PDB file of N, CA and C in Angstrom:
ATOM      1  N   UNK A   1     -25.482 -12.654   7.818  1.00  0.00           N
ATOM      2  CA  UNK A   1     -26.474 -12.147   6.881  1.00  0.00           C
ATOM      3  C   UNK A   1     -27.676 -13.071   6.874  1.00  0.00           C
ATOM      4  N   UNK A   2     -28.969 -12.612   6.729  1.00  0.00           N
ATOM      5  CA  UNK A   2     -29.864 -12.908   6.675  1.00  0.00           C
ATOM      6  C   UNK A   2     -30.845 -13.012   8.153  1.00  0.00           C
ATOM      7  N   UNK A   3     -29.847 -12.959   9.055  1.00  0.00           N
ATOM      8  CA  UNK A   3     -30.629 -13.780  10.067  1.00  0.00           C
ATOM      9  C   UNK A   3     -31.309 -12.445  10.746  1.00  0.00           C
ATOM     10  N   UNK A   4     -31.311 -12.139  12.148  1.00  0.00           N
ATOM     11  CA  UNK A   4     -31.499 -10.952  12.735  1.00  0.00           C
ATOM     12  C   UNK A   4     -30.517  -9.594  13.035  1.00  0.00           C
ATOM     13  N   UNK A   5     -29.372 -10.063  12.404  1.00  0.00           N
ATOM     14  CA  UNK A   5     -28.133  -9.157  12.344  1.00  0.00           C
ATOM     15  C   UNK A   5     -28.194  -8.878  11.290  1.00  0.00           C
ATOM     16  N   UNK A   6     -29.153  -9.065  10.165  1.00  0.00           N
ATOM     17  CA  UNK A   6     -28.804  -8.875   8.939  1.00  0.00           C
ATOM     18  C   UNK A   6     -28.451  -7.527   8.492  1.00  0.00           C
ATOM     19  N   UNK A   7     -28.152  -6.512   7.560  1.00  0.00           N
ATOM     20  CA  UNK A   7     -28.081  -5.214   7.525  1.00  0.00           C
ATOM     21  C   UNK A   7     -28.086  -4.852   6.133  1.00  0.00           C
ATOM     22  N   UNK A   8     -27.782  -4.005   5.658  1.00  0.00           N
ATOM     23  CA  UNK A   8     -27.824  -3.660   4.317  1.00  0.00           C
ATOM     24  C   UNK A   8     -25.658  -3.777   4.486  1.00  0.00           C
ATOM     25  N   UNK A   9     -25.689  -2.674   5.369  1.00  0.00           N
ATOM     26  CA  UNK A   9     -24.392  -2.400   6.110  1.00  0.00           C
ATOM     27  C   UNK A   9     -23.162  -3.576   5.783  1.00  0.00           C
ATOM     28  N   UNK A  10     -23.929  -4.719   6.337  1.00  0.00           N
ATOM     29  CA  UNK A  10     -23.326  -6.122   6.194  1.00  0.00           C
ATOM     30  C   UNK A  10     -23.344  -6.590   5.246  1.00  0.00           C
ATOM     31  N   UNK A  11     -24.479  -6.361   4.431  1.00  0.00           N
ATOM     32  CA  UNK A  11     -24.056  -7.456   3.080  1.00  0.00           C
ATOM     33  C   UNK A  11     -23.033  -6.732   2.252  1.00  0.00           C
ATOM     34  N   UNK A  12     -23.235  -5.526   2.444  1.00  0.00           N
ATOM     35  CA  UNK A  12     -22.221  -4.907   1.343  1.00  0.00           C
ATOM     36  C   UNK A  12     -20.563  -4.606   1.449  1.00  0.00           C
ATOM     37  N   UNK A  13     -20.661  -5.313   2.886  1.00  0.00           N
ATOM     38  CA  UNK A  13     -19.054  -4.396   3.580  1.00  0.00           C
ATOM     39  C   UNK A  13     -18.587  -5.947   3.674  1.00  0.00           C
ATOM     40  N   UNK A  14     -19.281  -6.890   4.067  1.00  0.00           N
ATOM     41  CA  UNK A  14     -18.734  -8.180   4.297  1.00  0.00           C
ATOM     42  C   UNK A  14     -17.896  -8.778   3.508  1.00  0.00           C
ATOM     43  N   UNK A  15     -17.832  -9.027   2.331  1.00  0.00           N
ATOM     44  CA  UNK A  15     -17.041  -9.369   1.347  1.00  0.00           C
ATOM     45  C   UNK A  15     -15.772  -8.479   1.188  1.00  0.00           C
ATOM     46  N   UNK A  16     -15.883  -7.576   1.512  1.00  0.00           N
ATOM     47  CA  UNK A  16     -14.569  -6.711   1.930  1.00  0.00           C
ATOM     48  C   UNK A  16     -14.125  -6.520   3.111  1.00  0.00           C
ATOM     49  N   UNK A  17     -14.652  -7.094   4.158  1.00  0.00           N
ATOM     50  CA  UNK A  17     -13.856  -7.084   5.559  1.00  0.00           C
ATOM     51  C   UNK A  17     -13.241  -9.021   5.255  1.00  0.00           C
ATOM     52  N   UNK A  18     -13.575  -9.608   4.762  1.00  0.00           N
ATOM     53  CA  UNK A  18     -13.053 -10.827   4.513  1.00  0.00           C
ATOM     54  C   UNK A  18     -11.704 -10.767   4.028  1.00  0.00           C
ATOM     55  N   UNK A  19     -12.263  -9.818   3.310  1.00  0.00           N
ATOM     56  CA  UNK A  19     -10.535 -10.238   1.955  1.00  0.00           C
ATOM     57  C   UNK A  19      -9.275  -8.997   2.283  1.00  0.00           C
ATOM     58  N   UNK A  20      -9.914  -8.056   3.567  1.00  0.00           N
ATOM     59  CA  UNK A  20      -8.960  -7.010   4.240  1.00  0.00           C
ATOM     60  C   UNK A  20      -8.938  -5.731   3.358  1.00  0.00           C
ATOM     61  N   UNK A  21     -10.098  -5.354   2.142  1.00  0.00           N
ATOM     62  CA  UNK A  21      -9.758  -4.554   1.258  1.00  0.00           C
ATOM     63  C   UNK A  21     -10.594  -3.058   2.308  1.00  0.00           C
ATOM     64  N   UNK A  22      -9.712  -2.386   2.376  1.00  0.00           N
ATOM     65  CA  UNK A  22     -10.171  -1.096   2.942  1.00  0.00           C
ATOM     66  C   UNK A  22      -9.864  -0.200   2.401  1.00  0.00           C
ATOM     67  N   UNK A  23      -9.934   0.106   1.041  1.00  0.00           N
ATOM     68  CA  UNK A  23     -10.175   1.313   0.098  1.00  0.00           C
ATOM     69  C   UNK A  23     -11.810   1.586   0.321  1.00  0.00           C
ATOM     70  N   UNK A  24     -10.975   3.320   0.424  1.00  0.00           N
ATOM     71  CA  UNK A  24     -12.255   4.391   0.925  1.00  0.00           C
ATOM     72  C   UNK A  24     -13.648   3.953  -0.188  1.00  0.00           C
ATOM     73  N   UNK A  25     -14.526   3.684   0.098  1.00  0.00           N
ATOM     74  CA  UNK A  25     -15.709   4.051  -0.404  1.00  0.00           C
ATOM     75  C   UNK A  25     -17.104   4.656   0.466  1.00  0.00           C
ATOM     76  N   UNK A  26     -16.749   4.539   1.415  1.00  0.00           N
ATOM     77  CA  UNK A  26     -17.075   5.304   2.367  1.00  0.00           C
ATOM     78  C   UNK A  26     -16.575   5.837   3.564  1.00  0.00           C
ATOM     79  N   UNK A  27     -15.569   6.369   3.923  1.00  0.00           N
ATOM     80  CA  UNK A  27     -14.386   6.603   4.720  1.00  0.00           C
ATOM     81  C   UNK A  27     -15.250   6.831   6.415  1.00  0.00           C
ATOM     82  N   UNK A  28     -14.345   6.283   7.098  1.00  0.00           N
ATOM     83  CA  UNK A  28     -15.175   5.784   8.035  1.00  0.00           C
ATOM     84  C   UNK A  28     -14.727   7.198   9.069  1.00  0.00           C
ATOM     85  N   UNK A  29     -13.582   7.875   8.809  1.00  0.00           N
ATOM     86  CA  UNK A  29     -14.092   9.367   9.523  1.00  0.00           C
ATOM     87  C   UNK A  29     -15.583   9.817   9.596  1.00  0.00           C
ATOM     88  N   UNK A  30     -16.455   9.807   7.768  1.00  0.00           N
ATOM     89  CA  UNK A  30     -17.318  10.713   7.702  1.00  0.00           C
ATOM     90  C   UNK A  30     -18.497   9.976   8.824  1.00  0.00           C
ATOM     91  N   UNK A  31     -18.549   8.613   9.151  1.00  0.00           N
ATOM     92  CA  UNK A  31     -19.332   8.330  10.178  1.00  0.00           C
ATOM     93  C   UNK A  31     -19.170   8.407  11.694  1.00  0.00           C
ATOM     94  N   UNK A  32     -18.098   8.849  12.049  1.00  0.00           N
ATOM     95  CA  UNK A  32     -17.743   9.807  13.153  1.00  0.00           C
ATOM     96  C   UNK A  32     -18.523  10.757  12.864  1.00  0.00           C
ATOM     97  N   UNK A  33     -18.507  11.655  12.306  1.00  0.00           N
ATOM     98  CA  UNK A  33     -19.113  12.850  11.975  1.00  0.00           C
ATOM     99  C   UNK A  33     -20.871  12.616  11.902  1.00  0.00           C
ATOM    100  N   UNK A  34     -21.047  12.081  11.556  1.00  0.00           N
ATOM    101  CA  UNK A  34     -22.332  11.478  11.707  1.00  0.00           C
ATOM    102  C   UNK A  34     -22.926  10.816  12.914  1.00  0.00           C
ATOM    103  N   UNK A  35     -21.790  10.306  14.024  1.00  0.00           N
ATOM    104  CA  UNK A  35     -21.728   9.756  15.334  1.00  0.00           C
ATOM    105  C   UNK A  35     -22.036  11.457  16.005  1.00  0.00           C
ATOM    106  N   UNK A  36     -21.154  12.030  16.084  1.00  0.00           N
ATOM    107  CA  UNK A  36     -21.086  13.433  16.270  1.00  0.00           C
ATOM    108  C   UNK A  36     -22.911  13.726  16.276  1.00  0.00           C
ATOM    109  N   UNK A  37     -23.300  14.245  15.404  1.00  0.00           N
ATOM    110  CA  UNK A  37     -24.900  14.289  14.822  1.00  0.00           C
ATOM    111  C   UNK A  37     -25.813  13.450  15.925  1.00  0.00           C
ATOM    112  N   UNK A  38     -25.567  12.228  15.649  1.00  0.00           N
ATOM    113  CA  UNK A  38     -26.347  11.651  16.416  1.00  0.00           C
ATOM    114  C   UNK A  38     -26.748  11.990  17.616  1.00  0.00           C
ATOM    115  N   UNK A  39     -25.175  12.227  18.397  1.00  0.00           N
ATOM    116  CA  UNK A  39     -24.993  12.321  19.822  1.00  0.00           C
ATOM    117  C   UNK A  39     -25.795  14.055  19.877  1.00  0.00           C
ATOM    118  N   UNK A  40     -25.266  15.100  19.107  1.00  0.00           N
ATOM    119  CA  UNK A  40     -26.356  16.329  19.004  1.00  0.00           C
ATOM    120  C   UNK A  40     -27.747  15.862  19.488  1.00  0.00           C
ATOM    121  N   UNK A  41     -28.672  15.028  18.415  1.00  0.00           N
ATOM    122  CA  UNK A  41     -29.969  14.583  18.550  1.00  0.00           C
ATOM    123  C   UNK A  41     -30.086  14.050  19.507  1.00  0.00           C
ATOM    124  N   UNK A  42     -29.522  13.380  20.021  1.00  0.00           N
ATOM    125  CA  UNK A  42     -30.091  12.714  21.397  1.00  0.00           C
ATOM    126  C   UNK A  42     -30.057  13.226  22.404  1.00  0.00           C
ATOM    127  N   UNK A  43     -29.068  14.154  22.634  1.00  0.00           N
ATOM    128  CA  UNK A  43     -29.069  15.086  23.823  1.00  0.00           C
ATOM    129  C   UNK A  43     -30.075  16.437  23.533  1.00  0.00           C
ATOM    130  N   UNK A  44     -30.239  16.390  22.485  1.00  0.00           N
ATOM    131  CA  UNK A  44     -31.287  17.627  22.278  1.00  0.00           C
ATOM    132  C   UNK A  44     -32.781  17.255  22.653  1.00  0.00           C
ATOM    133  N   UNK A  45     -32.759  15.972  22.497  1.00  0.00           N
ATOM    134  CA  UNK A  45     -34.406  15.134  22.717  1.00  0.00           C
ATOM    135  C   UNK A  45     -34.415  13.986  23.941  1.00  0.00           C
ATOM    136  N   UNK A  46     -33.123  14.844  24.586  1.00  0.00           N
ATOM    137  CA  UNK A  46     -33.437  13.389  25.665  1.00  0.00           C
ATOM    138  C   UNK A  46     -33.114  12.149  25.480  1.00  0.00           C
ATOM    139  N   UNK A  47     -33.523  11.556  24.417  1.00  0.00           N
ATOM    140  CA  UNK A  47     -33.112  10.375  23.871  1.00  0.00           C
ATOM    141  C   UNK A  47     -32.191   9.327  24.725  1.00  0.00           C
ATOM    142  N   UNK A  48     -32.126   8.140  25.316  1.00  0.00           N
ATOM    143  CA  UNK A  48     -31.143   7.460  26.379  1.00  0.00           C
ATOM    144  C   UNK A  48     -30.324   6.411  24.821  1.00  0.00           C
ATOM    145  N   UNK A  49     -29.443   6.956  24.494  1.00  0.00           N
ATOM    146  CA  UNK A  49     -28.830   6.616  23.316  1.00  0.00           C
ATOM    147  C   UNK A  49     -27.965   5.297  24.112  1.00  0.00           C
ATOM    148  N   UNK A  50     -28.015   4.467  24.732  1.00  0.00           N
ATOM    149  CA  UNK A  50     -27.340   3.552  25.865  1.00  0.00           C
ATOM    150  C   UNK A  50     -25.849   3.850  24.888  1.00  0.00           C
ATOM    151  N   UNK A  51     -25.834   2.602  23.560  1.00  0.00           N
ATOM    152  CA  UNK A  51     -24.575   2.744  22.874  1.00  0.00           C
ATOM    153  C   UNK A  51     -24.068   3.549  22.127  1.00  0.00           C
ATOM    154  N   UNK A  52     -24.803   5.074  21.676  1.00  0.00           N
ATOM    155  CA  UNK A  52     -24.117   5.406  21.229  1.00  0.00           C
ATOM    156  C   UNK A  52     -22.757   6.253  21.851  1.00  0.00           C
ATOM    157  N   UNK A  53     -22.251   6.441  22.893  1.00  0.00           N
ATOM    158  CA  UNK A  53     -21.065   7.172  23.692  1.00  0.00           C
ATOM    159  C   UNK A  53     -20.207   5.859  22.975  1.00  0.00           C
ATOM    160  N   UNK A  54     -20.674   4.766  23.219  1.00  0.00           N
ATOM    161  CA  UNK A  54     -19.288   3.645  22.896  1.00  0.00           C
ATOM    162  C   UNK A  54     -19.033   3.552  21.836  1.00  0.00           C
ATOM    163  N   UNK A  55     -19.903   3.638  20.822  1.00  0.00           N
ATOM    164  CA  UNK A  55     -19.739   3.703  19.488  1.00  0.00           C
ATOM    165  C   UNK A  55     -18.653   4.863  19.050  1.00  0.00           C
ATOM    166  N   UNK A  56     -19.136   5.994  19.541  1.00  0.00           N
ATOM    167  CA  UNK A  56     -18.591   7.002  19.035  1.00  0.00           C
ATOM    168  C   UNK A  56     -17.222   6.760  19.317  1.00  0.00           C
ATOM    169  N   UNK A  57     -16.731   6.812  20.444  1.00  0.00           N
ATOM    170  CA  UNK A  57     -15.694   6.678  21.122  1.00  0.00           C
ATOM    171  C   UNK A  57     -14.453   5.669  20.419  1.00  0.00           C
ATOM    172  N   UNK A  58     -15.507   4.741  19.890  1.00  0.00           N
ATOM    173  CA  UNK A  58     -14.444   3.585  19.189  1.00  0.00           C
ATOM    174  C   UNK A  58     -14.187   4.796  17.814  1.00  0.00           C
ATOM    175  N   UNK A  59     -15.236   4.864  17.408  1.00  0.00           N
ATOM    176  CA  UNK A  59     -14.859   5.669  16.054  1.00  0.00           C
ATOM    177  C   UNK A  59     -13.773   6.721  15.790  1.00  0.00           C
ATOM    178  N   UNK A  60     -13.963   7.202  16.904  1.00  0.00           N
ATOM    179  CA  UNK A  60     -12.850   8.641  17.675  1.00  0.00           C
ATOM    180  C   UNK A  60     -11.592   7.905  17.664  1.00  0.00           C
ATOM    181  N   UNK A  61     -11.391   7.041  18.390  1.00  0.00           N
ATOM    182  CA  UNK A  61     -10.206   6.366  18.763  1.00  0.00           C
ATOM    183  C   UNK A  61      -9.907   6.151  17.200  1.00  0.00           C
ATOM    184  N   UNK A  62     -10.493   5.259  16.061  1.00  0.00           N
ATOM    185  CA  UNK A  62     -10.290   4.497  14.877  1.00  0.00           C
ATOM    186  C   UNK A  62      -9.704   5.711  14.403  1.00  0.00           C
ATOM    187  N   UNK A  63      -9.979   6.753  14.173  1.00  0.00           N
ATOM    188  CA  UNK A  63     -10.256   7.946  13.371  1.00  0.00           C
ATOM    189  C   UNK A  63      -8.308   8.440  13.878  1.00  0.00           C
ATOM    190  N   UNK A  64      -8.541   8.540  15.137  1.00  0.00           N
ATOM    191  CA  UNK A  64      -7.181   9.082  16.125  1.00  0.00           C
ATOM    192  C   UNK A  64      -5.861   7.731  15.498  1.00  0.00           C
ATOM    193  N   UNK A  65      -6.255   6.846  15.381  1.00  0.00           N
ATOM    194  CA  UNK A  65      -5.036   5.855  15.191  1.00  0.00           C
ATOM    195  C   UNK A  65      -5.080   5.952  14.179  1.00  0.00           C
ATOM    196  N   UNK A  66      -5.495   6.795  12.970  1.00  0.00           N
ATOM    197  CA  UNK A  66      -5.227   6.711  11.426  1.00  0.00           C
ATOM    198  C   UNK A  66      -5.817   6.474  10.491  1.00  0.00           C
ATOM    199  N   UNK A  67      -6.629   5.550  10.543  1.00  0.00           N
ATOM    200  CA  UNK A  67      -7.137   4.910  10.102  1.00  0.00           C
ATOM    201  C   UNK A  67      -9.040   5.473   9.233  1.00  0.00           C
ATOM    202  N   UNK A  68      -9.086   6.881   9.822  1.00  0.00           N
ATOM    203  CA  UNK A  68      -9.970   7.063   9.235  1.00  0.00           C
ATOM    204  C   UNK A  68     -10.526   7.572   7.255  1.00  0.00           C
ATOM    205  N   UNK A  69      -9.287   7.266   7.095  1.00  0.00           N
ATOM    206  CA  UNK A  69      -9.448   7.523   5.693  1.00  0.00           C
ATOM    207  C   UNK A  69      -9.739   6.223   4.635  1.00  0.00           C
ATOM    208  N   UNK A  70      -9.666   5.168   5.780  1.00  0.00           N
ATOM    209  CA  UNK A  70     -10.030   3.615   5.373  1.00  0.00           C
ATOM    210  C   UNK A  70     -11.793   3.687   5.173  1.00  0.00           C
ATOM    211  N   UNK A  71     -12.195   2.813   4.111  1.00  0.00           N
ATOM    212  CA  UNK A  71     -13.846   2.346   4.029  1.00  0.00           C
ATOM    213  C   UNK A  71     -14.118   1.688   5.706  1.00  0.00           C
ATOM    214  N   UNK A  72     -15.277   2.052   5.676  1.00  0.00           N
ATOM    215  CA  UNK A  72     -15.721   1.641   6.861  1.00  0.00           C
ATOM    216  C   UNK A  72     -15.527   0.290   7.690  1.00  0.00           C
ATOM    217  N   UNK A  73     -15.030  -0.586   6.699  1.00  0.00           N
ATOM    218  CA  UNK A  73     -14.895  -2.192   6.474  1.00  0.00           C
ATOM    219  C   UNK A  73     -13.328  -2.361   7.755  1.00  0.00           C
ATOM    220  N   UNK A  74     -12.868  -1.353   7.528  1.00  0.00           N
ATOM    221  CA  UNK A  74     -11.584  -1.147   8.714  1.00  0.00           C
ATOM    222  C   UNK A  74     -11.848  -1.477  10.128  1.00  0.00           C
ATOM    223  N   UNK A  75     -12.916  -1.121  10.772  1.00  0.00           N
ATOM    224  CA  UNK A  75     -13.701  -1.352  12.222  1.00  0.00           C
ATOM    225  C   UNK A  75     -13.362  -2.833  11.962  1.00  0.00           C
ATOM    226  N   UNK A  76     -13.348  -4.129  11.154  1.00  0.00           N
ATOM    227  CA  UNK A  76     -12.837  -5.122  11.431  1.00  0.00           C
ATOM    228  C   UNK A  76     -11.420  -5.447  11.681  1.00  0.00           C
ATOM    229  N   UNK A  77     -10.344  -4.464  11.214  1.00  0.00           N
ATOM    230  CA  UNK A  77      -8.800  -4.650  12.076  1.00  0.00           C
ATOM    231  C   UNK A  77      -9.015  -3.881  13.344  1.00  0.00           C
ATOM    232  N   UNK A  78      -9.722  -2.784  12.931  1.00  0.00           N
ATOM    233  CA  UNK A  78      -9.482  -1.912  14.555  1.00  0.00           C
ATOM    234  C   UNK A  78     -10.219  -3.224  15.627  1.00  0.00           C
ATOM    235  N   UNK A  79     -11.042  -3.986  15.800  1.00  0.00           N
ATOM    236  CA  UNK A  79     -11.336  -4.631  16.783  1.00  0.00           C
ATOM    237  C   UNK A  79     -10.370  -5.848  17.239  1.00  0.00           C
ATOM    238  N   UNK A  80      -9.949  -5.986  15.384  1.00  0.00           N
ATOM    239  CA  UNK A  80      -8.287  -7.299  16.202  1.00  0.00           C
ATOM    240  C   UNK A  80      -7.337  -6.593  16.537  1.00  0.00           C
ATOM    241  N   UNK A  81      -6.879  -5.379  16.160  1.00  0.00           N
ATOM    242  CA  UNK A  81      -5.528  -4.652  16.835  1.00  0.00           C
ATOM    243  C   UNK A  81      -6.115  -4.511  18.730  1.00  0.00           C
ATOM    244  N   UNK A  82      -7.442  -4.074  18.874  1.00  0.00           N
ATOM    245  CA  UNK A  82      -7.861  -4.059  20.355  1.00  0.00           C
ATOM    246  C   UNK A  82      -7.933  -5.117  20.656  1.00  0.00           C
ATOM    247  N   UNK A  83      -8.470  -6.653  20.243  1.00  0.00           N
ATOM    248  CA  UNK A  83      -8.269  -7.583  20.831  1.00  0.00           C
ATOM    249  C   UNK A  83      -7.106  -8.283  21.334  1.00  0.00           C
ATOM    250  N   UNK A  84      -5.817  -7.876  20.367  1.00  0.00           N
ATOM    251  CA  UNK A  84      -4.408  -8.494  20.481  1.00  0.00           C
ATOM    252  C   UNK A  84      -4.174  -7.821  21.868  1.00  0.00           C
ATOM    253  N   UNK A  85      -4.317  -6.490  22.251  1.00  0.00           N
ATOM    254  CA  UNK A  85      -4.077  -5.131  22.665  1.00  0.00           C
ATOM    255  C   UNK A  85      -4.702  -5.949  24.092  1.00  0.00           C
ATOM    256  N   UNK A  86      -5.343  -6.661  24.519  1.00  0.00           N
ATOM    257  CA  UNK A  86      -5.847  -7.387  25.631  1.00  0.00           C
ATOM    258  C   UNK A  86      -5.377  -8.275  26.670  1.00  0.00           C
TER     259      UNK A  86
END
């Protein structure tokens, strides 16, 4: 926080990816769905979206292993269950 990564995203989710609390307050399915959207717009305008296919894809996967009914703050186990997974 603060620096060039800063986000709104981050300040507010950080304190809860720390302490592992992943009660829905924003359930991280509905940003699949919104990944979804995106990927619409960009192929409708051309757009060279580089990351969003990977993004989505993780989300898809997060969403597929269960986990999408977790607050968004969850994308921090889904990246250690894939890192162990290595």
């Amino acid at each position: 926080a603060g620096g060039y990564a800063d986000s709104r995203i981050l300040r507010t989710r950080a304190p809860r990816m720390v302490v592992d609390d992943f009660r829905p307050s924003g359930p991280a399915r509905y940003l699949l769905k919104d990944l979804d959207f995106a990927t619409d717009v960009a192929v409708a305008t051309r757009t060279d979206a580089a990351l969003l296919p990977a993004v989505r894809a993780a989300f898809a996967d997060l969403v597929a292993r269960g986990l999408g009914d977790h607050d968004m703050a969850v994308t921090k186990r889904y990246v250690e269950e894939r890192s162990r997974r290595r």
